[in-house]
Structure formats: structure tokens, C-alpha cells
mmCIF file of C-alpha atoms in Angstrom:
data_model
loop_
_atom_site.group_PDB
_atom_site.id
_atom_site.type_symbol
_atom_site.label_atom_id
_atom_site.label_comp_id
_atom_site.label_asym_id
_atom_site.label_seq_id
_atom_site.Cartn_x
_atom_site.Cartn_y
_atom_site.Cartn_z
ATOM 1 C CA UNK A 823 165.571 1.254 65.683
ATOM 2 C CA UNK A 824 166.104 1.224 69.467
ATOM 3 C CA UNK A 825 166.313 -1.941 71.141
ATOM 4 C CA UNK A 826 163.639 -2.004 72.895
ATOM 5 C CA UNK A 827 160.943 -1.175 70.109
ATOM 6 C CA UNK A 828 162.875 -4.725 68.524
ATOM 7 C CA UNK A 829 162.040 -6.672 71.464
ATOM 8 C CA UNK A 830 158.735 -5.153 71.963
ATOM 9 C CA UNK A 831 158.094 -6.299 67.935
ATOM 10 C CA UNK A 832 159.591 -9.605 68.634
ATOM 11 C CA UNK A 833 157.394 -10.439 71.646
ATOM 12 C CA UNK A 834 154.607 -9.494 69.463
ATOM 13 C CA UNK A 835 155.376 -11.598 66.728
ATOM 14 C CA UNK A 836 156.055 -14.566 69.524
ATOM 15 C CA UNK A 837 152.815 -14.076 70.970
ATOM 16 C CA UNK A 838 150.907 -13.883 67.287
ATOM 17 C CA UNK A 839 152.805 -16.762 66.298
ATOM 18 C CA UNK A 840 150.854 -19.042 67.749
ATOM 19 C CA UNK A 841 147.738 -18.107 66.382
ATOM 20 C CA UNK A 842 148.957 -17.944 63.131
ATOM 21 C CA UNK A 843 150.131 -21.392 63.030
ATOM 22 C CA UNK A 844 146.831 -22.352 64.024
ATOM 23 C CA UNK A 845 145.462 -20.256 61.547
ATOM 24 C CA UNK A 846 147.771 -21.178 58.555
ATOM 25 C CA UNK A 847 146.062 -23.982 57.264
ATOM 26 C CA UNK A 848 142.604 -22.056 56.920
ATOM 27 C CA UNK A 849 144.155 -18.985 55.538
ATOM 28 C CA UNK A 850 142.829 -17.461 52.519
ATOM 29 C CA UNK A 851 145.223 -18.442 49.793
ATOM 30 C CA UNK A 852 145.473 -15.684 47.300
ATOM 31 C CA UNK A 853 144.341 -15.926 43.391
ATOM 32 C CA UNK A 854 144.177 -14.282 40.476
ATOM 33 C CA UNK A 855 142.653 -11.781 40.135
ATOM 34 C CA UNK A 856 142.428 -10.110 43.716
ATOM 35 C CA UNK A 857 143.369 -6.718 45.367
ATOM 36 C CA UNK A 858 145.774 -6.283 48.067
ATOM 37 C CA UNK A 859 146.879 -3.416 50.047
ATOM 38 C CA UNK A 860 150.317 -3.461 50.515
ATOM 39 C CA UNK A 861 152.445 -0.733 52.529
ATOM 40 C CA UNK A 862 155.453 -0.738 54.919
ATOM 41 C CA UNK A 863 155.216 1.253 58.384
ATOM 42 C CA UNK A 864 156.275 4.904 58.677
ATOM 43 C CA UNK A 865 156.778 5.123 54.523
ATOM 44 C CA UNK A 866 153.649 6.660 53.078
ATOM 45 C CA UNK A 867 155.473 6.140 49.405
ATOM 46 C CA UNK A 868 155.737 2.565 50.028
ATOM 47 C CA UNK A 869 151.950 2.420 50.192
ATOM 48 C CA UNK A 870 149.578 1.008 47.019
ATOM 49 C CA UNK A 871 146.538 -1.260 45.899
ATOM 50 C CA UNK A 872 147.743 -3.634 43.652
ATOM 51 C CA UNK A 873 146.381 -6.551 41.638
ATOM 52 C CA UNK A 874 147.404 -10.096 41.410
ATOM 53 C CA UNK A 875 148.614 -10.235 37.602
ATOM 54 C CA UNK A 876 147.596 -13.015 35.480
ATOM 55 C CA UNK A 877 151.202 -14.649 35.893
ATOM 56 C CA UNK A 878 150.778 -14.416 39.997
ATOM 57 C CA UNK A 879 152.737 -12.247 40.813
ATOM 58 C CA UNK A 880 152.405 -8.313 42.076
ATOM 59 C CA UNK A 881 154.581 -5.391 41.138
ATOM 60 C CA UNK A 882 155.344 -2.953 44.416
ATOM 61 C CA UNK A 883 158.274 -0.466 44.384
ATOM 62 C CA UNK A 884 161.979 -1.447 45.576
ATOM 63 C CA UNK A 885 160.825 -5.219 45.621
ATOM 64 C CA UNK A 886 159.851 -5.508 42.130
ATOM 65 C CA UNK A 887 158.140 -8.623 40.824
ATOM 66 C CA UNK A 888 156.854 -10.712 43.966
ATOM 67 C CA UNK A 889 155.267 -14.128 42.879
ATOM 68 C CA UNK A 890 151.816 -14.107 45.543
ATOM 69 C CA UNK A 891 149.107 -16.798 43.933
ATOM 70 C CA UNK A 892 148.397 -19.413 46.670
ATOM 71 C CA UNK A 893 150.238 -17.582 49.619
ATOM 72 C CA UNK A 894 148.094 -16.428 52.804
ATOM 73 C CA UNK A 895 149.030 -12.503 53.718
ATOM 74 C CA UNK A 896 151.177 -13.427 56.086
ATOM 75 C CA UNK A 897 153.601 -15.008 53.587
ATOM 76 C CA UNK A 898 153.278 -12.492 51.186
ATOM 77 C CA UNK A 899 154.408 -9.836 53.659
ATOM 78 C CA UNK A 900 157.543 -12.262 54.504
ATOM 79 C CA UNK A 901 158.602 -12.170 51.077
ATOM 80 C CA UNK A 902 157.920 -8.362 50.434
ATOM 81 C CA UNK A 903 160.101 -7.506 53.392
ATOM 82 C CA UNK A 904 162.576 -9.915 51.949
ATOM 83 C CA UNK A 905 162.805 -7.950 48.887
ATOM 84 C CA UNK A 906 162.859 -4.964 50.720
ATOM 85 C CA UNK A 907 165.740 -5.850 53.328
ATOM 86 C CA UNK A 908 168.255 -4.257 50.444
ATOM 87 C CA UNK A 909 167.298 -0.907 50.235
ATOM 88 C CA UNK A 910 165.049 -0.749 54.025
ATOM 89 C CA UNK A 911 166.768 -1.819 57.399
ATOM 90 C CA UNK A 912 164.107 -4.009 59.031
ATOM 91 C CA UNK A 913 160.946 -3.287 57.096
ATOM 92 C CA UNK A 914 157.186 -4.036 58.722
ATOM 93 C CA UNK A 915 155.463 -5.286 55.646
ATOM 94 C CA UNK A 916 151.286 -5.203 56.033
ATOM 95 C CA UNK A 917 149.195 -6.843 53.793
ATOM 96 C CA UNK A 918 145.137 -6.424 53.393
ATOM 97 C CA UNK A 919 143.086 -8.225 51.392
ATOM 98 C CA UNK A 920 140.616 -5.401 49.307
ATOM 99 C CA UNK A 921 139.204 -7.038 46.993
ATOM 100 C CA UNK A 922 138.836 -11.360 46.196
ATOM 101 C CA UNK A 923 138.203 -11.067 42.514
ATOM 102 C CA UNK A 924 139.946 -14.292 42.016
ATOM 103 C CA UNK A 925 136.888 -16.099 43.516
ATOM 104 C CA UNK A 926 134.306 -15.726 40.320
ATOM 105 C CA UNK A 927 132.007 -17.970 39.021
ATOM 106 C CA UNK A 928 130.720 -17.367 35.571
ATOM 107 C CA UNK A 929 126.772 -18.183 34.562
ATOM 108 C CA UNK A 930 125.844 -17.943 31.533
ATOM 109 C CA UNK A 931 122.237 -18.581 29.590
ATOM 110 C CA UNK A 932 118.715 -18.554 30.413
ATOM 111 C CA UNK A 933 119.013 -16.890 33.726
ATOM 112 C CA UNK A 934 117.809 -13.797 34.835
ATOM 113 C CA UNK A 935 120.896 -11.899 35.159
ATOM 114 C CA UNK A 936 124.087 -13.485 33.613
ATOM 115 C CA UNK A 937 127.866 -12.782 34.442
ATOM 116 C CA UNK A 938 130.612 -12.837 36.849
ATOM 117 C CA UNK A 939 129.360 -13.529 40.541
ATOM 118 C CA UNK A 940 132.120 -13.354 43.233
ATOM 119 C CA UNK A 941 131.618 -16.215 45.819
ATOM 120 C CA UNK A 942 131.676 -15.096 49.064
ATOM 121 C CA UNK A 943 131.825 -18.993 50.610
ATOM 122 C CA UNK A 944 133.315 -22.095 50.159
ATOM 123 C CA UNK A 945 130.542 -24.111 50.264
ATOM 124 C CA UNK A 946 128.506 -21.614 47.686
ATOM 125 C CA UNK A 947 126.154 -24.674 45.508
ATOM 126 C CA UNK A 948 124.833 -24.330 42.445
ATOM 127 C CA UNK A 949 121.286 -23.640 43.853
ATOM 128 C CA UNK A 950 122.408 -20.710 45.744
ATOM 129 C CA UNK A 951 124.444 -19.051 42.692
ATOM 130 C CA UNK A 952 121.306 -19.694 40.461
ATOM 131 C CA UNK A 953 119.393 -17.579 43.582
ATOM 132 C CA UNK A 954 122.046 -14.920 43.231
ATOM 133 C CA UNK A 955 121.985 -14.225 39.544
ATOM 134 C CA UNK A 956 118.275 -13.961 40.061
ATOM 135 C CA UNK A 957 116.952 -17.914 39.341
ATOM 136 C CA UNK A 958 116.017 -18.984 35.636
ATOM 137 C CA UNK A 959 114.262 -17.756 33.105
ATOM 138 C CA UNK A 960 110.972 -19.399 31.703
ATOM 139 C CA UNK A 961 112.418 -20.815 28.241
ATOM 140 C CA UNK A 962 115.331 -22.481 30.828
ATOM 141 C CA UNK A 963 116.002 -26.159 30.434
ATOM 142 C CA UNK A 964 116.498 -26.709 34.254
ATOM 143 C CA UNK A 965 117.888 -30.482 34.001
ATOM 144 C CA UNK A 966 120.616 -30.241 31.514
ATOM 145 C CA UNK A 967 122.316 -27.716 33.801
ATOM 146 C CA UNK A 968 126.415 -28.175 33.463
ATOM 147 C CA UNK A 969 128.895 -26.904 35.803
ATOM 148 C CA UNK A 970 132.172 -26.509 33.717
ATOM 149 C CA UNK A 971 135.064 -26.946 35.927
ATOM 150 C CA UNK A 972 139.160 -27.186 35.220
ATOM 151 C CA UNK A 973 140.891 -29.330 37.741
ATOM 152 C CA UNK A 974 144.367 -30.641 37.638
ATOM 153 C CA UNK A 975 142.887 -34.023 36.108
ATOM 154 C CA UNK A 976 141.819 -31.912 33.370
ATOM 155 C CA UNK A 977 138.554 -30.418 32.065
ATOM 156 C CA UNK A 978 135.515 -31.687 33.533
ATOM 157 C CA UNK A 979 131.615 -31.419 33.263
ATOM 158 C CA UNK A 980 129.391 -31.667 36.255
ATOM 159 C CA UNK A 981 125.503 -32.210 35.118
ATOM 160 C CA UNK A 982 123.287 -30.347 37.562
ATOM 161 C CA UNK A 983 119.757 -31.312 37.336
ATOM 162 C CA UNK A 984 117.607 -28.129 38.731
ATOM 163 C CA UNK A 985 114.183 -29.465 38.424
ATOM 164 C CA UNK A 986 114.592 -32.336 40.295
ATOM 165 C CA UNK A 987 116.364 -30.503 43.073
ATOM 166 C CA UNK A 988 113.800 -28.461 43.632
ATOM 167 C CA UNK A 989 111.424 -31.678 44.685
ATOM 168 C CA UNK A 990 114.011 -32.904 46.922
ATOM 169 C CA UNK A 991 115.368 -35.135 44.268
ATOM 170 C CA UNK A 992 119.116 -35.421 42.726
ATOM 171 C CA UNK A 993 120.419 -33.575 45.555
ATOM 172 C CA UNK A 994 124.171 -34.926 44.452
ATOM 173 C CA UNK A 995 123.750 -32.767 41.318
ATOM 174 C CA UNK A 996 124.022 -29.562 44.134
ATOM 175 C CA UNK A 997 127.623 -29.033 43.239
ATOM 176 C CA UNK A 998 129.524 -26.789 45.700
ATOM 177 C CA UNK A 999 131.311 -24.394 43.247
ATOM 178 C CA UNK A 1000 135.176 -23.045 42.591
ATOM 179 C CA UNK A 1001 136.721 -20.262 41.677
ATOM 180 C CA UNK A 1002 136.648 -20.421 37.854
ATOM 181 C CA UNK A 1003 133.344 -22.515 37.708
ATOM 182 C CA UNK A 1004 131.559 -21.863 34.410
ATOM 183 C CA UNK A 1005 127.501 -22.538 35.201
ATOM 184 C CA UNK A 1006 125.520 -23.288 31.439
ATOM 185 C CA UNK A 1007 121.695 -23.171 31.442
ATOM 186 C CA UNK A 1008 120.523 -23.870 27.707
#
């Protein structure tokens, strides 16, 4: 590479810097689950969809096994070109996001249409997931609504209490969801 296309990149990557430090902390963290698009400039071969693998990690050719789960895109293309440094002088690693699989919530029961919902927010309640799956059906018992939900302290259940929330009552029982919620209307 000629000099100046390496200063030209490094003034880039100064000026970007910035914003990605700014950025950093709200930066999708990748999961389970999700698609990337992974490919290195000026090598068409070195260009693939892959999946985040159930042990976090994603398999791309020369770099082998790269661990990815909880890593924003611009850290997974630092450790890509990492891998890549042995076999390609000074790779440009770039990393998209296709697909955030990772994110589901599952709802299951007396709903109108039960299954795997992708949430497209962090703040996604339990209101607006029963909207998107269609709202319940008639033989639903609306206030013994659970939310199951792992967290580091362990398994937990979160009672959600539907009929009342629709009068304006209960309103704490409007749990913002996670990745990996289970939602249970008997």
C-alpha cells in the first residue's frame, strides 16, 4: 500500500474516532443468534453472511473461530483483522449487521398468533408484544400473564396483569422485555 492511501486511512480513522467513542457505549452489542456480513476490501473471497453460533463465536476463512457475543461491529472487525494480519498485510475488516435474530421474545398460549417475535426496541412492553402477535384470544386469562425471564440472579417470573392495564390500572406489571423473554397467557 502506498503511503499516502495509509495516511489518508489513518486520518479517517482519527476523524471517526471520535464519534465512535461517543458512540461505544450505545452500540448494539451482538447476540446469539444474529447475521453479520463480514468481508475485507478488494477480496471478493473474503466476503460471507455468517451466524453467531450458539457458543458466540463466528467461523470466517483465514481467521477461523472469532468469539463475537457482546462486541459492537466495530470490535468485531478489530479482532477479524487481527486474525487476519498473518496471512493479509493490513486488512480493512467491515462488518454489517443483517439480521438481529438474537433479539426474540417467545409468546406462547391463548394469543392470536404465537411464536418467536424479534424486538425491534429496547423499551418493547409486554402490551405492545401482545399487540404484535395479534392481542388475546377470548378463552385468555388476561391477569395471570407471566413474563419468564433468565437473569444472572437466576430464573425469574414477572406477573403481568393485562386486564387491569387496560383500565389504567397495574401499570408496573407493563414489563419492558429482553432478548430471551418467554411471555405465558393460560
Amino acid at each position: 500500500m502506498s503511503a499516502l492511501f495509509r495516511f489518508v486511512m489513518a486520518a479517517a480513522l482519527l476523524a471517526a474516532s471520535g464519534s465512535l467513542m461517543a458512540q461505544s457505549d450505545a452500540a448494539y452489542k451482538l447476540r446469539h443468534g444474529d447475521a453479520l456480513m463480514v468481508s475485507v476490501w478488494k477480496d471478493e473471497a473474503l466476503r460471507m453472511e455468517v451466524r453467531v453460533l450458539p457458543d458466540g463465536s463466528i467461523t470466517f476463512p483465514l481467521a477461523g473461530r472469532v468469539s463475537v457475543v457482546g462486541l459492537s461491529t466495530p470490535e468485531v472487525e478489530a479482532r477479524v483483522a487481527e486474525k487476519l494480519k498473518k496471512y493479509i498485510p493490513e486488512p480493512v475488516v467491515t462488518v454489517a449487521i443483517t439480521a438481529t435474530d438474537g433479539n426474540q421474545v417467545f409468546v406462547l398460549g391463548k394469543v392470536v398468533r404465537p411464536g418467536a417475535v424479534t424486538l425491534t426496541s429496547s423499551e418493547t412492553t409486554v402490551l405492545q408484544m401482545l399487540s404484535q402477535v395479534g392481542g388475546l384470544d377470548r378463552f385468555a386469562d388476561g391477569n395471570s400473564i407471566r413474563v419468564l425471564r433468565n437473569s444472572p440472579q437466576g430464573k425469574r417470573v414477572l406477573p403481568v396483569r393485562y386486564d387491569d392495564l387496560v383500565k389504567g390500572n397495574q401499570l408496573d406489571t407493563n414489563v419492558v422485555l429482553m432478548p430471551g423473554d418467554t411471555i405465558l397467557v393460560p
